Amino acid sequence: MNRVIISVITALTLLFSGCGGGTSIADELGMVPGLCFLYVHISESMDIDLIPEEFSEFIPLWLCDSLVLRGCFGVSLLGINLTDLTPQLLFLSRELGTDEMLQLGRTGFQCGAEENQQGYDLIDERGSMIGSIASRDGWTCLITGSGADRSARRWLELEKDQSLASDPDLISISESDADLTLLVSQNTIAFISVIPTGMLSRAQIAMLNQVKDMIGAINPKALMVSLSISNEEPPVITLELQLVRDGDNVTSFSVSFSDTELTRLIRDGGFLF
């Protein structure tokens, strides 16, 4: 299970990026449940084809590709179903209405749909729920995974003080023009500190304890990681990290990298894998 969670988080980190549109990331965070594990914001300039196909086991890459053609969108990792280890994801867009999101879902998942009080449920041939679609205040969401209809109802009732927008530390570092922006709130950092170790190996427990010790020493409040890929030849990759620590202290780190072979890898769709 530990490897599955790491794979999902890695896939999300690679996929999603900052947006250059009129809506700020802070605005989007007001539509994201505060208890989500992480949030990523996707730019229309992101090339989904650069993502290794292996990640499609955890994330519907076809949906990401369809959404990015229409503009910026975001994805939240709401949780992981412990029975089948599938992630519950919230796809958030201001570019699509309910009907267009429904059409994308029905075509991509090759499923049927049932209308409900808040929008639509996506139903597979066995009658099982694949996802749920709802809209409010100009935003449309598609939530996948077990209990998607319940999560959609909670999303419709989400207040700002229950969202990531209520986290001032996260808001302070949320804005970015990068191609990839990953945001982690204090809720997730606190969760890492209390992860049970019963299903972990000795090596994993030792690693987790090291992470907990680091969290205890640094006392982080919020984290932003961004990745930018320029249009130069060869492209320049810039990685930036911002960490809010106790006492409103902020640690910033940035590094740039360029390599002629990387140009070929990107053109061939292999990225860094």
PDB file of C-alpha atoms in Angstrom:
ATOM      1  CA  MET A   1       0.000   0.000   0.000  1.00  0.00           C
ATOM      2  CA  ASN A   2       2.850   2.352   0.806  1.00  0.00           C
ATOM      3  CA  ARG A   3       4.252   1.988  -2.725  1.00  0.00           C
ATOM      4  CA  VAL A   4       0.833   2.656  -4.238  1.00  0.00           C
ATOM      5  CA  ILE A   5       0.422   5.889  -2.261  1.00  0.00           C
ATOM      6  CA  ILE A   6       3.909   7.038  -3.259  1.00  0.00           C
ATOM      7  CA  SER A   7       3.181   6.220  -6.933  1.00  0.00           C
ATOM      8  CA  VAL A   8      -0.054   8.202  -6.877  1.00  0.00           C
ATOM      9  CA  ILE A   9       1.611  11.217  -5.303  1.00  0.00           C
ATOM     10  CA  THR A  10       4.542  10.987  -7.750  1.00  0.00           C
ATOM     11  CA  ALA A  11       2.185  10.782 -10.705  1.00  0.00           C
ATOM     12  CA  LEU A  12       0.232  13.785  -9.529  1.00  0.00           C
ATOM     13  CA  THR A  13       3.422  15.721  -8.956  1.00  0.00           C
ATOM     14  CA  LEU A  14       4.583  15.051 -12.519  1.00  0.00           C
ATOM     15  CA  LEU A  15       1.241  15.842 -14.079  1.00  0.00           C
ATOM     16  CA  PHE A  16       0.098  19.106 -12.711  1.00  0.00           C
ATOM     17  CA  SER A  17       1.196  22.658 -13.102  1.00  0.00           C
ATOM     18  CA  GLY A  18       0.567  26.365 -12.543  1.00  0.00           C
ATOM     19  CA  CYS A  19      -1.877  28.294 -14.696  1.00  0.00           C
ATOM     20  CA  GLY A  20      -1.508  31.457 -16.683  1.00  0.00           C
ATOM     21  CA  GLY A  21      -5.212  32.314 -16.831  1.00  0.00           C
ATOM     22  CA  GLY A  22      -7.245  35.005 -15.134  1.00  0.00           C
ATOM     23  CA  THR A  23      -8.203  32.925 -12.112  1.00  0.00           C
ATOM     24  CA  SER A  24      -5.577  32.741  -9.408  1.00  0.00           C
ATOM     25  CA  ILE A  25      -4.535  29.562  -7.663  1.00  0.00           C
ATOM     26  CA  ALA A  26      -5.777  31.130  -4.434  1.00  0.00           C
ATOM     27  CA  ASP A  27      -9.253  31.337  -5.980  1.00  0.00           C
ATOM     28  CA  GLU A  28      -9.128  27.655  -6.821  1.00  0.00           C
ATOM     29  CA  LEU A  29      -8.035  26.713  -3.327  1.00  0.00           C
ATOM     30  CA  GLY A  30     -11.372  28.006  -2.114  1.00  0.00           C
ATOM     31  CA  MET A  31     -12.944  25.110  -4.030  1.00  0.00           C
ATOM     32  CA  VAL A  32     -10.618  22.448  -2.599  1.00  0.00           C
ATOM     33  CA  PRO A  33     -11.437  20.578   0.638  1.00  0.00           C
ATOM     34  CA  GLY A  34      -8.976  21.496   3.353  1.00  0.00           C
ATOM     35  CA  LEU A  35      -8.406  17.855   4.293  1.00  0.00           C
ATOM     36  CA  CYS A  36      -7.161  16.763   0.860  1.00  0.00           C
ATOM     37  CA  PHE A  37      -3.690  15.231   0.834  1.00  0.00           C
ATOM     38  CA  LEU A  38      -2.280  17.484  -1.852  1.00  0.00           C
ATOM     39  CA  TYR A  39      -3.342  19.867  -4.586  1.00  0.00           C
ATOM     40  CA  VAL A  40      -1.843  20.391  -8.013  1.00  0.00           C
ATOM     41  CA  HIS A  41      -2.708  23.046 -10.579  1.00  0.00           C
ATOM     42  CA  ILE A  42      -2.312  22.394 -14.317  1.00  0.00           C
ATOM     43  CA  SER A  43      -1.329  24.897 -16.974  1.00  0.00           C
ATOM     44  CA  GLU A  44      -2.717  24.786 -20.493  1.00  0.00           C
ATOM     45  CA  SER A  45       0.906  24.660 -21.668  1.00  0.00           C
ATOM     46  CA  MET A  46       1.503  21.277 -19.982  1.00  0.00           C
ATOM     47  CA  ASP A  47       2.072  18.425 -22.446  1.00  0.00           C
ATOM     48  CA  ILE A  48       0.327  15.397 -20.943  1.00  0.00           C
ATOM     49  CA  ASP A  49       2.049  13.149 -23.507  1.00  0.00           C
ATOM     50  CA  LEU A  50       5.271  13.600 -21.532  1.00  0.00           C
ATOM     51  CA  ILE A  51       3.827  11.539 -18.696  1.00  0.00           C
ATOM     52  CA  PRO A  52       4.805   7.834 -18.750  1.00  0.00           C
ATOM     53  CA  GLU A  53       1.886   5.612 -19.694  1.00  0.00           C
ATOM     54  CA  GLU A  54       2.417   3.517 -16.554  1.00  0.00           C
ATOM     55  CA  PHE A  55       0.778   6.263 -14.482  1.00  0.00           C
ATOM     56  CA  SER A  56      -2.538   5.639 -16.220  1.00  0.00           C
ATOM     57  CA  GLU A  57      -3.067   2.826 -13.713  1.00  0.00           C
ATOM     58  CA  PHE A  58      -3.649   5.478 -11.048  1.00  0.00           C
ATOM     59  CA  ILE A  59      -4.723   8.575 -12.999  1.00  0.00           C
ATOM     60  CA  PRO A  60      -6.941   8.865 -16.120  1.00  0.00           C
ATOM     61  CA  LEU A  61      -4.398  10.483 -18.427  1.00  0.00           C
ATOM     62  CA  TRP A  62      -6.984  10.749 -21.198  1.00  0.00           C
ATOM     63  CA  LEU A  63      -9.067  13.008 -18.933  1.00  0.00           C
ATOM     64  CA  CYS A  64      -6.053  15.176 -18.133  1.00  0.00           C
ATOM     65  CA  ASP A  65      -5.313  15.468 -21.852  1.00  0.00           C
ATOM     66  CA  SER A  66      -8.911  16.487 -22.616  1.00  0.00           C
ATOM     67  CA  LEU A  67      -9.047  19.035 -19.804  1.00  0.00           C
ATOM     68  CA  VAL A  68      -5.723  20.691 -20.591  1.00  0.00           C
ATOM     69  CA  LEU A  69      -6.875  21.310 -24.177  1.00  0.00           C
ATOM     70  CA  ARG A  70      -9.608  23.529 -22.724  1.00  0.00           C
ATOM     71  CA  GLY A  71      -7.403  25.439 -20.296  1.00  0.00           C
ATOM     72  CA  CYS A  72      -6.160  25.291 -16.729  1.00  0.00           C
ATOM     73  CA  PHE A  73      -7.463  22.727 -14.278  1.00  0.00           C
ATOM     74  CA  GLY A  74      -6.549  21.298 -10.909  1.00  0.00           C
ATOM     75  CA  VAL A  75      -6.509  17.933  -9.200  1.00  0.00           C
ATOM     76  CA  SER A  76      -6.761  17.046  -5.524  1.00  0.00           C
ATOM     77  CA  LEU A  77      -5.881  13.735  -3.926  1.00  0.00           C
ATOM     78  CA  LEU A  78      -8.828  13.328  -1.551  1.00  0.00           C
ATOM     79  CA  GLY A  79      -7.934   9.877  -0.261  1.00  0.00           C
ATOM     80  CA  ILE A  80      -7.152   6.251  -1.058  1.00  0.00           C
ATOM     81  CA  ASN A  81      -9.597   3.359  -0.810  1.00  0.00           C
ATOM     82  CA  LEU A  82      -7.931   0.811   1.478  1.00  0.00           C
ATOM     83  CA  THR A  83      -9.960  -2.087   0.034  1.00  0.00           C
ATOM     84  CA  ASP A  84      -8.658  -1.807  -3.539  1.00  0.00           C
ATOM     85  CA  LEU A  85      -5.956   0.894  -3.116  1.00  0.00           C
ATOM     86  CA  THR A  86      -7.532   3.179  -5.716  1.00  0.00           C
ATOM     87  CA  PRO A  87      -7.175   6.949  -5.261  1.00  0.00           C
ATOM     88  CA  GLN A  88     -10.114   9.305  -4.998  1.00  0.00           C
ATOM     89  CA  LEU A  89      -9.357  12.347  -7.136  1.00  0.00           C
ATOM     90  CA  LEU A  90     -11.144  15.648  -7.567  1.00  0.00           C
ATOM     91  CA  PHE A  91     -10.718  17.240 -11.011  1.00  0.00           C
ATOM     92  CA  LEU A  92     -11.602  20.930 -10.925  1.00  0.00           C
ATOM     93  CA  SER A  93     -12.196  23.157 -13.941  1.00  0.00           C
ATOM     94  CA  ARG A  94     -13.582  26.603 -14.655  1.00  0.00           C
ATOM     95  CA  GLU A  95     -13.467  26.018 -18.407  1.00  0.00           C
ATOM     96  CA  LEU A  96     -16.113  23.276 -18.694  1.00  0.00           C
ATOM     97  CA  GLY A  97     -19.764  23.119 -17.747  1.00  0.00           C
ATOM     98  CA  THR A  98     -21.556  20.116 -16.309  1.00  0.00           C
ATOM     99  CA  ASP A  99     -22.747  18.797 -19.671  1.00  0.00           C
ATOM    100  CA  GLU A 100     -19.307  18.954 -21.278  1.00  0.00           C
ATOM    101  CA  MET A 101     -17.679  17.297 -18.281  1.00  0.00           C
ATOM    102  CA  LEU A 102     -20.378  14.619 -18.460  1.00  0.00           C
ATOM    103  CA  GLN A 103     -19.618  13.967 -22.103  1.00  0.00           C
ATOM    104  CA  LEU A 104     -15.903  13.678 -21.398  1.00  0.00           C
ATOM    105  CA  GLY A 105     -16.558  11.249 -18.577  1.00  0.00           C
ATOM    106  CA  ARG A 106     -18.988   9.045 -20.508  1.00  0.00           C
ATOM    107  CA  THR A 107     -16.717   8.866 -23.546  1.00  0.00           C
ATOM    108  CA  GLY A 108     -13.461   8.332 -21.654  1.00  0.00           C
ATOM    109  CA  PHE A 109     -14.739   5.848 -19.091  1.00  0.00           C
ATOM    110  CA  GLN A 110     -17.066   4.251 -21.686  1.00  0.00           C
ATOM    111  CA  CYS A 111     -19.862   4.235 -19.157  1.00  0.00           C
ATOM    112  CA  GLY A 112     -23.414   5.346 -18.601  1.00  0.00           C
ATOM    113  CA  ALA A 113     -24.715   8.151 -16.416  1.00  0.00           C
ATOM    114  CA  GLU A 114     -27.538   8.804 -14.011  1.00  0.00           C
ATOM    115  CA  GLU A 115     -28.811  12.258 -13.102  1.00  0.00           C
ATOM    116  CA  ASN A 116     -29.043  13.089  -9.404  1.00  0.00           C
ATOM    117  CA  GLN A 117     -29.899  16.143  -7.325  1.00  0.00           C
ATOM    118  CA  GLN A 118     -26.412  17.615  -7.561  1.00  0.00           C
ATOM    119  CA  GLY A 119     -25.491  16.635 -11.118  1.00  0.00           C
ATOM    120  CA  TYR A 120     -24.599  13.248 -12.585  1.00  0.00           C
ATOM    121  CA  ASP A 121     -23.146   9.936 -11.484  1.00  0.00           C
ATOM    122  CA  LEU A 122     -21.003   7.919 -13.917  1.00  0.00           C
ATOM    123  CA  ILE A 123     -22.005   4.246 -13.820  1.00  0.00           C
ATOM    124  CA  ASP A 124     -20.155   1.291 -15.362  1.00  0.00           C
ATOM    125  CA  GLU A 125     -21.757  -1.758 -16.990  1.00  0.00           C
ATOM    126  CA  ARG A 126     -21.912  -3.595 -13.657  1.00  0.00           C
ATOM    127  CA  GLY A 127     -23.837  -0.762 -12.069  1.00  0.00           C
ATOM    128  CA  SER A 128     -20.887   0.438  -9.993  1.00  0.00           C
ATOM    129  CA  MET A 129     -20.134   4.116  -9.598  1.00  0.00           C
ATOM    130  CA  ILE A 130     -17.058   5.439 -11.403  1.00  0.00           C
ATOM    131  CA  GLY A 131     -17.414   9.094 -10.555  1.00  0.00           C
ATOM    132  CA  SER A 132     -19.710  12.002  -9.854  1.00  0.00           C
ATOM    133  CA  ILE A 133     -20.043  15.423 -11.514  1.00  0.00           C
ATOM    134  CA  ALA A 134     -21.272  18.644  -9.928  1.00  0.00           C
ATOM    135  CA  SER A 135     -21.054  22.406 -10.539  1.00  0.00           C
ATOM    136  CA  ARG A 136     -21.211  25.553  -8.421  1.00  0.00           C
ATOM    137  CA  ASP A 137     -20.131  29.206  -8.649  1.00  0.00           C
ATOM    138  CA  GLY A 138     -18.716  28.768 -12.154  1.00  0.00           C
ATOM    139  CA  TRP A 139     -16.658  25.698 -11.237  1.00  0.00           C
ATOM    140  CA  THR A 140     -17.233  22.107 -12.324  1.00  0.00           C
ATOM    141  CA  CYS A 141     -15.773  19.087 -10.600  1.00  0.00           C
ATOM    142  CA  LEU A 142     -15.487  15.429 -11.469  1.00  0.00           C
ATOM    143  CA  ILE A 143     -14.728  13.219  -8.493  1.00  0.00           C
ATOM    144  CA  THR A 144     -13.563   9.664  -9.081  1.00  0.00           C
ATOM    145  CA  GLY A 145     -13.391   6.657  -6.807  1.00  0.00           C
ATOM    146  CA  SER A 146     -15.489   5.062  -4.113  1.00  0.00           C
ATOM    147  CA  GLY A 147     -18.109   7.327  -2.533  1.00  0.00           C
ATOM    148  CA  ALA A 148     -17.769   9.952  -5.271  1.00  0.00           C
ATOM    149  CA  ASP A 149     -21.430  10.973  -4.940  1.00  0.00           C
ATOM    150  CA  ARG A 150     -21.040  11.696  -1.226  1.00  0.00           C
ATOM    151  CA  SER A 151     -17.842  13.643  -1.869  1.00  0.00           C
ATOM    152  CA  ALA A 152     -19.600  15.669  -4.579  1.00  0.00           C
ATOM    153  CA  ARG A 153     -22.390  16.590  -2.169  1.00  0.00           C
ATOM    154  CA  ARG A 154     -19.840  17.704   0.423  1.00  0.00           C
ATOM    155  CA  TRP A 155     -18.043  19.744  -2.247  1.00  0.00           C
ATOM    156  CA  LEU A 156     -21.253  21.578  -3.085  1.00  0.00           C
ATOM    157  CA  GLU A 157     -21.604  22.530   0.581  1.00  0.00           C
ATOM    158  CA  LEU A 158     -17.932  23.449   1.033  1.00  0.00           C
ATOM    159  CA  GLU A 159     -17.383  26.751   2.839  1.00  0.00           C
ATOM    160  CA  LYS A 160     -14.228  28.826   2.438  1.00  0.00           C
ATOM    161  CA  ASP A 161     -13.198  28.229   6.038  1.00  0.00           C
ATOM    162  CA  GLN A 162     -13.274  24.479   5.296  1.00  0.00           C
ATOM    163  CA  SER A 163     -11.128  24.799   2.177  1.00  0.00           C
ATOM    164  CA  LEU A 164      -7.421  25.133   1.514  1.00  0.00           C
ATOM    165  CA  ALA A 165      -8.027  28.869   1.065  1.00  0.00           C
ATOM    166  CA  SER A 166      -8.393  29.096   4.849  1.00  0.00           C
ATOM    167  CA  ASP A 167      -4.718  28.166   5.274  1.00  0.00           C
ATOM    168  CA  PRO A 168      -2.828  31.508   5.276  1.00  0.00           C
ATOM    169  CA  ASP A 169       0.572  29.811   5.128  1.00  0.00           C
ATOM    170  CA  LEU A 170      -0.379  27.881   2.001  1.00  0.00           C
ATOM    171  CA  ILE A 171      -1.958  30.950   0.386  1.00  0.00           C
ATOM    172  CA  SER A 172       1.230  32.949   0.984  1.00  0.00           C
ATOM    173  CA  ILE A 173       3.229  30.659  -1.332  1.00  0.00           C
ATOM    174  CA  SER A 174       0.482  29.428  -3.662  1.00  0.00           C
ATOM    175  CA  GLU A 175       0.854  31.731  -6.655  1.00  0.00           C
ATOM    176  CA  SER A 176       3.191  30.523  -9.393  1.00  0.00           C
ATOM    177  CA  ASP A 177       3.630  30.899 -13.151  1.00  0.00           C
ATOM    178  CA  ALA A 178       5.539  27.624 -13.394  1.00  0.00           C
ATOM    179  CA  ASP A 179       4.580  24.669 -15.549  1.00  0.00           C
ATOM    180  CA  LEU A 180       4.063  22.545 -12.457  1.00  0.00           C
ATOM    181  CA  THR A 181       2.879  23.631  -9.030  1.00  0.00           C
ATOM    182  CA  LEU A 182       2.334  21.221  -6.166  1.00  0.00           C
ATOM    183  CA  LEU A 183       0.893  22.446  -2.867  1.00  0.00           C
ATOM    184  CA  VAL A 184       0.956  20.607   0.458  1.00  0.00           C
ATOM    185  CA  SER A 185      -0.866  22.039   3.470  1.00  0.00           C
ATOM    186  CA  GLN A 186      -0.179  21.704   7.180  1.00  0.00           C
ATOM    187  CA  ASN A 187      -2.980  19.119   7.388  1.00  0.00           C
ATOM    188  CA  THR A 188      -1.002  16.714   5.216  1.00  0.00           C
ATOM    189  CA  ILE A 189       2.252  17.437   7.012  1.00  0.00           C
ATOM    190  CA  ALA A 190       0.543  16.698  10.324  1.00  0.00           C
ATOM    191  CA  PHE A 191      -0.914  13.475   8.894  1.00  0.00           C
ATOM    192  CA  ILE A 192       2.563  12.218   7.997  1.00  0.00           C
ATOM    193  CA  SER A 193       3.516  12.566  11.632  1.00  0.00           C
ATOM    194  CA  VAL A 194       0.780  10.132  12.716  1.00  0.00           C
ATOM    195  CA  ILE A 195       0.892   7.530   9.912  1.00  0.00           C
ATOM    196  CA  PRO A 196       0.477   4.048  11.462  1.00  0.00           C
ATOM    197  CA  THR A 197       3.419   1.709  10.929  1.00  0.00           C
ATOM    198  CA  GLY A 198       1.671  -1.660  11.241  1.00  0.00           C
ATOM    199  CA  MET A 199       1.757  -2.390   7.485  1.00  0.00           C
ATOM    200  CA  LEU A 200       5.273  -1.056   6.879  1.00  0.00           C
ATOM    201  CA  SER A 201       8.547  -2.951   6.670  1.00  0.00           C
ATOM    202  CA  ARG A 202      11.432  -2.193   9.007  1.00  0.00           C
ATOM    203  CA  ALA A 203      13.182  -0.196   6.306  1.00  0.00           C
ATOM    204  CA  GLN A 204      10.031   1.816   5.616  1.00  0.00           C
ATOM    205  CA  ILE A 205       9.500   2.445   9.325  1.00  0.00           C
ATOM    206  CA  ALA A 206      13.070   3.685   9.644  1.00  0.00           C
ATOM    207  CA  MET A 207      12.573   6.030   6.681  1.00  0.00           C
ATOM    208  CA  LEU A 208       9.260   7.278   8.067  1.00  0.00           C
ATOM    209  CA  ASN A 209      10.864   7.957  11.441  1.00  0.00           C
ATOM    210  CA  GLN A 210      13.566   9.998   9.704  1.00  0.00           C
ATOM    211  CA  VAL A 211      10.876  12.052   7.960  1.00  0.00           C
ATOM    212  CA  LYS A 212       9.061  12.559  11.271  1.00  0.00           C
ATOM    213  CA  ASP A 213      12.304  13.688  12.910  1.00  0.00           C
ATOM    214  CA  MET A 214      12.876  16.146  10.069  1.00  0.00           C
ATOM    215  CA  ILE A 215       9.333  17.499  10.402  1.00  0.00           C
ATOM    216  CA  GLY A 216       9.860  17.897  14.126  1.00  0.00           C
ATOM    217  CA  ALA A 217      13.118  19.779  13.581  1.00  0.00           C
ATOM    218  CA  ILE A 218      11.932  22.057  10.766  1.00  0.00           C
ATOM    219  CA  ASN A 219       8.306  22.453  11.919  1.00  0.00           C
ATOM    220  CA  PRO A 220       6.951  23.063   8.388  1.00  0.00           C
ATOM    221  CA  LYS A 221       3.583  24.768   7.874  1.00  0.00           C
ATOM    222  CA  ALA A 222       3.161  24.601   4.089  1.00  0.00           C
ATOM    223  CA  LEU A 223       5.097  23.479   1.023  1.00  0.00           C
ATOM    224  CA  MET A 224       5.130  24.540  -2.621  1.00  0.00           C
ATOM    225  CA  VAL A 225       7.132  22.755  -5.312  1.00  0.00           C
ATOM    226  CA  SER A 226       7.106  24.038  -8.883  1.00  0.00           C
ATOM    227  CA  LEU A 227       8.680  22.885 -12.121  1.00  0.00           C
ATOM    228  CA  SER A 228       9.130  24.925 -15.287  1.00  0.00           C
ATOM    229  CA  ILE A 229      10.328  23.762 -18.709  1.00  0.00           C
ATOM    230  CA  SER A 230      11.360  26.535 -21.087  1.00  0.00           C
ATOM    231  CA  ASN A 231      10.889  26.588 -24.865  1.00  0.00           C
ATOM    232  CA  GLU A 232      14.592  27.096 -25.435  1.00  0.00           C
ATOM    233  CA  GLU A 233      16.849  24.678 -27.332  1.00  0.00           C
ATOM    234  CA  PRO A 234      17.849  22.775 -25.296  1.00  0.00           C
ATOM    235  CA  PRO A 235      15.045  23.368 -22.798  1.00  0.00           C
ATOM    236  CA  VAL A 236      15.922  24.647 -19.334  1.00  0.00           C
ATOM    237  CA  ILE A 237      14.275  22.943 -16.372  1.00  0.00           C
ATOM    238  CA  THR A 238      13.829  25.082 -13.278  1.00  0.00           C
ATOM    239  CA  LEU A 239      12.839  23.556  -9.964  1.00  0.00           C
ATOM    240  CA  GLU A 240      11.691  25.813  -7.140  1.00  0.00           C
ATOM    241  CA  LEU A 241      10.760  24.974  -3.560  1.00  0.00           C
ATOM    242  CA  GLN A 242       9.215  27.230  -0.944  1.00  0.00           C
ATOM    243  CA  LEU A 243       8.676  26.084   2.618  1.00  0.00           C
ATOM    244  CA  VAL A 244       6.828  28.044   5.293  1.00  0.00           C
ATOM    245  CA  ARG A 245       8.226  27.268   8.742  1.00  0.00           C
ATOM    246  CA  ASP A 246       7.214  28.098  12.277  1.00  0.00           C
ATOM    247  CA  GLY A 247       7.284  31.822  13.020  1.00  0.00           C
ATOM    248  CA  ASP A 248       6.340  32.796   9.423  1.00  0.00           C
ATOM    249  CA  ASN A 249       9.843  32.016   8.243  1.00  0.00           C
ATOM    250  CA  VAL A 250      10.129  31.022   4.579  1.00  0.00           C
ATOM    251  CA  THR A 251      12.829  28.877   3.010  1.00  0.00           C
ATOM    252  CA  SER A 252      13.238  29.259  -0.774  1.00  0.00           C
ATOM    253  CA  PHE A 253      15.330  27.071  -3.049  1.00  0.00           C
ATOM    254  CA  SER A 254      15.715  27.216  -6.830  1.00  0.00           C
ATOM    255  CA  VAL A 255      17.885  25.312  -9.280  1.00  0.00           C
ATOM    256  CA  SER A 256      18.056  25.266 -13.095  1.00  0.00           C
ATOM    257  CA  PHE A 257      19.244  22.471 -15.328  1.00  0.00           C
ATOM    258  CA  SER A 258      19.806  22.037 -19.061  1.00  0.00           C
ATOM    259  CA  ASP A 259      21.117  19.147 -21.114  1.00  0.00           C
ATOM    260  CA  THR A 260      21.179  18.562 -24.880  1.00  0.00           C
ATOM    261  CA  GLU A 261      20.030  14.939 -24.492  1.00  0.00           C
ATOM    262  CA  LEU A 262      16.975  16.122 -22.591  1.00  0.00           C
ATOM    263  CA  THR A 263      15.675  17.775 -25.764  1.00  0.00           C
ATOM    264  CA  ARG A 264      15.551  14.401 -27.523  1.00  0.00           C
ATOM    265  CA  LEU A 265      13.902  12.707 -24.533  1.00  0.00           C
ATOM    266  CA  ILE A 266      11.185  15.339 -24.387  1.00  0.00           C
ATOM    267  CA  ARG A 267      10.532  15.160 -28.113  1.00  0.00           C
ATOM    268  CA  ASP A 268      10.312  11.374 -27.934  1.00  0.00           C
ATOM    269  CA  GLY A 269       7.837  11.609 -25.058  1.00  0.00           C
ATOM    270  CA  GLY A 270      10.135   9.917 -22.585  1.00  0.00           C
ATOM    271  CA  PHE A 271      10.585  12.859 -20.192  1.00  0.00           C
ATOM    272  CA  LEU A 272      13.053  11.818 -17.450  1.00  0.00           C
ATOM    273  CA  PHE A 273      12.094   8.138 -17.241  1.00  0.00           C
TER     274      PHE A 273
END
